PDB file of C-alpha atoms in Angstrom:
ATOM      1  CA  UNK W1391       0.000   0.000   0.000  1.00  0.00           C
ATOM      2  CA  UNK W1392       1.089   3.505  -0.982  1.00  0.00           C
ATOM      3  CA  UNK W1393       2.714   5.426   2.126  1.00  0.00           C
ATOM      4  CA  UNK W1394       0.606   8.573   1.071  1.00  0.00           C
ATOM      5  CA  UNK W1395      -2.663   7.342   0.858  1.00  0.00           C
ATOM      6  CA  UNK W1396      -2.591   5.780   4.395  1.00  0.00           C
ATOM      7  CA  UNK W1397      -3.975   6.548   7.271  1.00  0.00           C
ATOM      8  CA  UNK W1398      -3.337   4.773  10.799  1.00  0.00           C
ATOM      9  CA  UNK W1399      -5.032   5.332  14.327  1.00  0.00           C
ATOM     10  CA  UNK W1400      -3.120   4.660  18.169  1.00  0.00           C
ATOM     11  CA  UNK W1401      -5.355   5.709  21.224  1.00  0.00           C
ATOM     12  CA  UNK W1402      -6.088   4.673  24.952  1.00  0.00           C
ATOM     13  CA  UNK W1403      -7.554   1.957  26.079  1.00  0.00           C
ATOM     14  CA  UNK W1404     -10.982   2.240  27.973  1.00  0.00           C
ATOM     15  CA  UNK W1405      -9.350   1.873  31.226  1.00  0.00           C
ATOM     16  CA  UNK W1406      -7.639   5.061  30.631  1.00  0.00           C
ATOM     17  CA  UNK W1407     -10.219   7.220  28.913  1.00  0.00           C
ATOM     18  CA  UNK W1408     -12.504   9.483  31.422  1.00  0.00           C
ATOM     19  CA  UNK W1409     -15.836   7.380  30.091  1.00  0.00           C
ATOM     20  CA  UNK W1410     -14.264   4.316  31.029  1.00  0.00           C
ATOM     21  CA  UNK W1411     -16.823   1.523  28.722  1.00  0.00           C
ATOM     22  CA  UNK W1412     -19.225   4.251  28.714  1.00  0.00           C
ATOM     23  CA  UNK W1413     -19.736   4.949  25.065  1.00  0.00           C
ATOM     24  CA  UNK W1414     -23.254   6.656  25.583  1.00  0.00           C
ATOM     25  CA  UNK W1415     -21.057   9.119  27.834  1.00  0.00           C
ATOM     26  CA  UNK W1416     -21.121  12.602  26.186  1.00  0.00           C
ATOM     27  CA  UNK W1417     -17.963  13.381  26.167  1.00  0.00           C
ATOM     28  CA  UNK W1418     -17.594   9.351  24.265  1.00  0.00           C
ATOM     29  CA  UNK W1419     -19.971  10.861  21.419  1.00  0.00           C
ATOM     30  CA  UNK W1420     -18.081  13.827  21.202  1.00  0.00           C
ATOM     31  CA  UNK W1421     -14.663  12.517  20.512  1.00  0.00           C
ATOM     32  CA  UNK W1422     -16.208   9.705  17.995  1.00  0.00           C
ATOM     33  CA  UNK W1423     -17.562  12.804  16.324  1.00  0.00           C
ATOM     34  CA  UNK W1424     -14.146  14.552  16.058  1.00  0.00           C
ATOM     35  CA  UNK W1425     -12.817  10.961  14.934  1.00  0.00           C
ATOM     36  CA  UNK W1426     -15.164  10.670  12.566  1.00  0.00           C
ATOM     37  CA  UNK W1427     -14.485  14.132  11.309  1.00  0.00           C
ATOM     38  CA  UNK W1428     -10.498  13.680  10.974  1.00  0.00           C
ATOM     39  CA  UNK W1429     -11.411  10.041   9.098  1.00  0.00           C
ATOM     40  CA  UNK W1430     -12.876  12.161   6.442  1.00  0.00           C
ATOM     41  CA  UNK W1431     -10.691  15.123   6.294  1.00  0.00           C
ATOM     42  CA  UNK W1432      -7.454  12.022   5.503  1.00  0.00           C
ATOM     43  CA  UNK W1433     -10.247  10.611   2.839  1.00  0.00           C
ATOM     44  CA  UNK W1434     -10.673  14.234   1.632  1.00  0.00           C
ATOM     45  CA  UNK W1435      -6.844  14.882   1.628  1.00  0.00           C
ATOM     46  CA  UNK W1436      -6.737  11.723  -0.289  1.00  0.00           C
ATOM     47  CA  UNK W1437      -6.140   8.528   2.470  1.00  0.00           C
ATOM     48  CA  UNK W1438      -8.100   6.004   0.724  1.00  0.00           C
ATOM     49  CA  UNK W1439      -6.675   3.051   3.158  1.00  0.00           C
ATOM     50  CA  UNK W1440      -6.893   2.881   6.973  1.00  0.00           C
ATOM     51  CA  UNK W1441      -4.897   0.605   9.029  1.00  0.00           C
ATOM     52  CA  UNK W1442      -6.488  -0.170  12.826  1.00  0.00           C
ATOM     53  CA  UNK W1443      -4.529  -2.319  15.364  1.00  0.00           C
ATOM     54  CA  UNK W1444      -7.630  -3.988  16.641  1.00  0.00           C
ATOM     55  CA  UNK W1445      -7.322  -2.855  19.837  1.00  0.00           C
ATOM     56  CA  UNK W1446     -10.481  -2.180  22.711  1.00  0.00           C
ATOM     57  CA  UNK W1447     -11.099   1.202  23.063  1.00  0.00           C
ATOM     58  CA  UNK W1448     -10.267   3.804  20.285  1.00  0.00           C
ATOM     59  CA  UNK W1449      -9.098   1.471  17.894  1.00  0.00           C
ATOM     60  CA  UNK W1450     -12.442  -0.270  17.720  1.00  0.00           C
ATOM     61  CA  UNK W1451     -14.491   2.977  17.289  1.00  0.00           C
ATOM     62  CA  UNK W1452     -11.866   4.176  14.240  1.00  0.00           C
ATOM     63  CA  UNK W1453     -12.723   0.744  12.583  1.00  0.00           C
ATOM     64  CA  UNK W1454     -16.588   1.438  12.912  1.00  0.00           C
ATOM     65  CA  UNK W1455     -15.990   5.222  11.445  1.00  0.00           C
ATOM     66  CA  UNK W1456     -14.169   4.093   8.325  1.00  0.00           C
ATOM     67  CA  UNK W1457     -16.496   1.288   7.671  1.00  0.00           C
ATOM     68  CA  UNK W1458     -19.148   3.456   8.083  1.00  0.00           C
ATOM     69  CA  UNK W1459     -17.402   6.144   5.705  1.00  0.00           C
ATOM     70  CA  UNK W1460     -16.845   3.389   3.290  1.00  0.00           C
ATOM     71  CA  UNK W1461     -20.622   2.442   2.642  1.00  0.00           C
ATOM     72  CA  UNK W1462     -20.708   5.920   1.813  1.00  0.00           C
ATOM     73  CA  UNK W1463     -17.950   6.783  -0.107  1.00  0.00           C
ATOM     74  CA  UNK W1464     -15.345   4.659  -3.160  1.00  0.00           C
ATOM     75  CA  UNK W1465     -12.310   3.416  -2.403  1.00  0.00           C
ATOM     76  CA  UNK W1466     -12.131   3.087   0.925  1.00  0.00           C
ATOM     77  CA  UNK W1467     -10.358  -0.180   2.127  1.00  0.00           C
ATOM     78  CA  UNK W1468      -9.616  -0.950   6.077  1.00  0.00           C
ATOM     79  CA  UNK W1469      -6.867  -3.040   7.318  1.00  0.00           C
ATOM     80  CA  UNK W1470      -6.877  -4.871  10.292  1.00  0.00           C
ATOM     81  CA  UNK W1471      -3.272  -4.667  12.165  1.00  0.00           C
ATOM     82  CA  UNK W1472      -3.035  -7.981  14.612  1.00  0.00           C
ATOM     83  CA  UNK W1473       0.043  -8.106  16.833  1.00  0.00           C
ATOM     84  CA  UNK W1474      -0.673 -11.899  17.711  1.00  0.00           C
ATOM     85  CA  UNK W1475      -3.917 -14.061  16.865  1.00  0.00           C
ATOM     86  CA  UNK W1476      -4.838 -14.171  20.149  1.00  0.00           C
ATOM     87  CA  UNK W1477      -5.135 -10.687  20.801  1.00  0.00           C
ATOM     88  CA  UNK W1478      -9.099 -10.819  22.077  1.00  0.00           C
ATOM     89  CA  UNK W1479      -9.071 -13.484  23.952  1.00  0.00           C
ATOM     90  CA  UNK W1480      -9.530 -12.967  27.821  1.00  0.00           C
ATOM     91  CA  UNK W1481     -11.470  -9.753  26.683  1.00  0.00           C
ATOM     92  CA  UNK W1482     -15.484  -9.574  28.023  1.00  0.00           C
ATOM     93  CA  UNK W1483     -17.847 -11.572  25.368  1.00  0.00           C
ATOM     94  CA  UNK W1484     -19.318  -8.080  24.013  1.00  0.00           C
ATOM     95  CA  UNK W1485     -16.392  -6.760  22.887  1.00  0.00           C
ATOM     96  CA  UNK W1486     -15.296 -10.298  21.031  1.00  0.00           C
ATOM     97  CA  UNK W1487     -18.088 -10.270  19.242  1.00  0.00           C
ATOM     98  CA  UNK W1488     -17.317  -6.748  18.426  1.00  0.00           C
ATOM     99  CA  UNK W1489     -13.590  -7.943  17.413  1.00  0.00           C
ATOM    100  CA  UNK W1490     -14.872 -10.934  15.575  1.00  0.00           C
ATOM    101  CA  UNK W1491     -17.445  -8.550  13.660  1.00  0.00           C
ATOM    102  CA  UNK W1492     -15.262  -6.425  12.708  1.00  0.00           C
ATOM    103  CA  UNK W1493     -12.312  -7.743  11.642  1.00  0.00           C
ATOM    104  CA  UNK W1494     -14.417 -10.110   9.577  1.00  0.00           C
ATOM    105  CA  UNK W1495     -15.473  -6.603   7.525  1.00  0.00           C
ATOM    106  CA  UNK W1496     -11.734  -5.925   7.257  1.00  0.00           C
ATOM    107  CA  UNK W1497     -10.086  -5.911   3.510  1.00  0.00           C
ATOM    108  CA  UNK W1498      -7.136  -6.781   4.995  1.00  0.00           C
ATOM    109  CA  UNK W1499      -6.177  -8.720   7.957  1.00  0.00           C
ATOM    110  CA  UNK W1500      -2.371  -8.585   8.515  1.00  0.00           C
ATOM    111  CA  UNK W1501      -0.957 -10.927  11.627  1.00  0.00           C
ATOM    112  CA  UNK W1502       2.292  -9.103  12.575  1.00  0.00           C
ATOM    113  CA  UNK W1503       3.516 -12.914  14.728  1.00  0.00           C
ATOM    114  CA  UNK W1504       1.850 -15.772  15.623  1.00  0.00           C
ATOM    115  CA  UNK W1505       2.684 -15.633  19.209  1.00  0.00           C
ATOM    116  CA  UNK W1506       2.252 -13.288  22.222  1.00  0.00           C
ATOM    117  CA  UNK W1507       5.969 -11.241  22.986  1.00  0.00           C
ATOM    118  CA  UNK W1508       6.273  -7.918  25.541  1.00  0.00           C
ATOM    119  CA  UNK W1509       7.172  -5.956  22.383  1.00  0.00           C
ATOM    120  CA  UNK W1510       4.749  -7.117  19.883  1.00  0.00           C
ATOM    121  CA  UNK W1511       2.259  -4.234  20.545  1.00  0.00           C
ATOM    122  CA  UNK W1512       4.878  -1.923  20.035  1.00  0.00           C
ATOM    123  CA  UNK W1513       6.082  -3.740  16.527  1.00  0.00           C
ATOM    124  CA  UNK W1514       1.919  -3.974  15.370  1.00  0.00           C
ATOM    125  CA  UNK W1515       2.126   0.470  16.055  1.00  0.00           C
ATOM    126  CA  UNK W1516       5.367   0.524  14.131  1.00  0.00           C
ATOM    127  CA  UNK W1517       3.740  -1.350  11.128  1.00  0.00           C
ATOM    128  CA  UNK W1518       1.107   0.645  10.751  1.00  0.00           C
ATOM    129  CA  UNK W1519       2.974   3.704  11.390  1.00  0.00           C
ATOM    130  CA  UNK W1520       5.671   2.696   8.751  1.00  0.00           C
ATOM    131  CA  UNK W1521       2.829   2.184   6.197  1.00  0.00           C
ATOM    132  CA  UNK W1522       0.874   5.645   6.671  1.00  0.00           C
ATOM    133  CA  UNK W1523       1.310   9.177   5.948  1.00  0.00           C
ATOM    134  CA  UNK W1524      -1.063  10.219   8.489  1.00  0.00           C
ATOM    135  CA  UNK W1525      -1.224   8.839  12.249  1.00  0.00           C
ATOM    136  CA  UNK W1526      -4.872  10.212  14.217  1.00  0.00           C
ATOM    137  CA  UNK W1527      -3.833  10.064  18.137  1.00  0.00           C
ATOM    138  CA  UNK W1528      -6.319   9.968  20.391  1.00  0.00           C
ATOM    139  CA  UNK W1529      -3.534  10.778  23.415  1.00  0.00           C
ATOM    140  CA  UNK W1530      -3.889  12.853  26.719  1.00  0.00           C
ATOM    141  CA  UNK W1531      -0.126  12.687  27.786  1.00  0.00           C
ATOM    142  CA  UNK W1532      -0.629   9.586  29.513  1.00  0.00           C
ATOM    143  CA  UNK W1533       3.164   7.069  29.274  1.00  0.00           C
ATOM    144  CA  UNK W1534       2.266   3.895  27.213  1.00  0.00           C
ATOM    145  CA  UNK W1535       1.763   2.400  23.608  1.00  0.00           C
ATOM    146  CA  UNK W1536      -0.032   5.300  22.269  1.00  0.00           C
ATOM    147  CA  UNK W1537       2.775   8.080  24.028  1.00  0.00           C
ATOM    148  CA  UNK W1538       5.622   5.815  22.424  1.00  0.00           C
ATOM    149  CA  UNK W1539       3.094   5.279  18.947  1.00  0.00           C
ATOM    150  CA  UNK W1540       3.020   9.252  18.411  1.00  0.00           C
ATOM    151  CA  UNK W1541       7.007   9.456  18.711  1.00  0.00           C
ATOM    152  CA  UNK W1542       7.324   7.335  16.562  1.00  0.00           C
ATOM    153  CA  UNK W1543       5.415   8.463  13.698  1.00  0.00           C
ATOM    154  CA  UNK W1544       6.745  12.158  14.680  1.00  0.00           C
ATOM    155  CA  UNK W1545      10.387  10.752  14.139  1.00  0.00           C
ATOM    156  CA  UNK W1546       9.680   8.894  10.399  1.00  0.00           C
ATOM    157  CA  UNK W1547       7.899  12.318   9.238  1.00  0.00           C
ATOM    158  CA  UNK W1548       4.597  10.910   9.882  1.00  0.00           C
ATOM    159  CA  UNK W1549       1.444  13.634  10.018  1.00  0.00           C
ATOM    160  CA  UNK W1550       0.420  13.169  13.502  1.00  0.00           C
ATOM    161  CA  UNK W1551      -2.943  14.634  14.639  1.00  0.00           C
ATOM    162  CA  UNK W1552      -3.468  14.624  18.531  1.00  0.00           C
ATOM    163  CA  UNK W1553      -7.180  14.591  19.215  1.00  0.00           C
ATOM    164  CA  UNK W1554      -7.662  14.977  23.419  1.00  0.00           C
ATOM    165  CA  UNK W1555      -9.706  12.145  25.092  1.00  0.00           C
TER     166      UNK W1555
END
């Protein structure tokens, strides 16, 4: 896939968002609005793929928003960034099914290793990030995958858009 055309997504967990699993929250709504709106500014600017890491929380609502933009809109393919098969299991049954759902909408489903490692998160955000022109943060400051995710992409010249929780 063509570096400029790409558009990747890092972001917190629920534990560390202020919602928590709340996605009826207001303040939920509101940032899946802003999501939704920096999805389609990339499409507009000319992203036509989107790579997701599959992950609970932000991840999950950025693969909803570009499926959603692609029943709407050509061209529009989503890849599915998995650091290990395994990834949802141990996760509660809704958001499996959610996974499972999803990822079976996916154009692409890309396995980074076929075991769980301490560093294969890390190596799924590098992937995408090495494979996109545009990274959409969802970061308040907080230390952890998505902190080390946006230095990354900063360093390879990566267009990195910071939208608070």
């Amino acid at each position: 896939m063509e570096k400029t055309a790409a558009c990747c997504v890092t972001g917190h967990r629920p534990e560390k968002l202020p919602w928590g699993n709340r996605e009826d929250d207001p303040r939920c709504v509101d940032l899946q609005n802003r999501l939704r709106l920096e999805v389609e500014r990339a499409y507009n600017e000319g992203c036509r793929h989107f790579l997701t890491g599959m992950a609970r929380g932000i991840d999950l609502y950025f693969a909803e928003i570009v499926l959603e933009l692609g029943r709407r809109v050509p061209g529009v393919s989503l890849e599915a960034v998995i650091p290990y098969p395994e990834q949802a299991e141990g996760w509660p049954a809704g958001e499996r099914e959610r996974y499972g759902w999803l990822l079976g909408q996916c154009a692409v489903e890309t396995v980074v290793q076929q075991f769980y490692t301490p560093g294969c998160l890390y190596r799924r955000n590098r992937y995408m990030v090495d494979r996109a022109s545009r990274l959409l943060a969802v970061y308040g400051g907080q230390p952890g995958g998505t902190r080390y995710t946006v230095h990354y992409a900063l360093k390879q010249g990566v267009d990195v858009v910071i939208l608070e929780p």
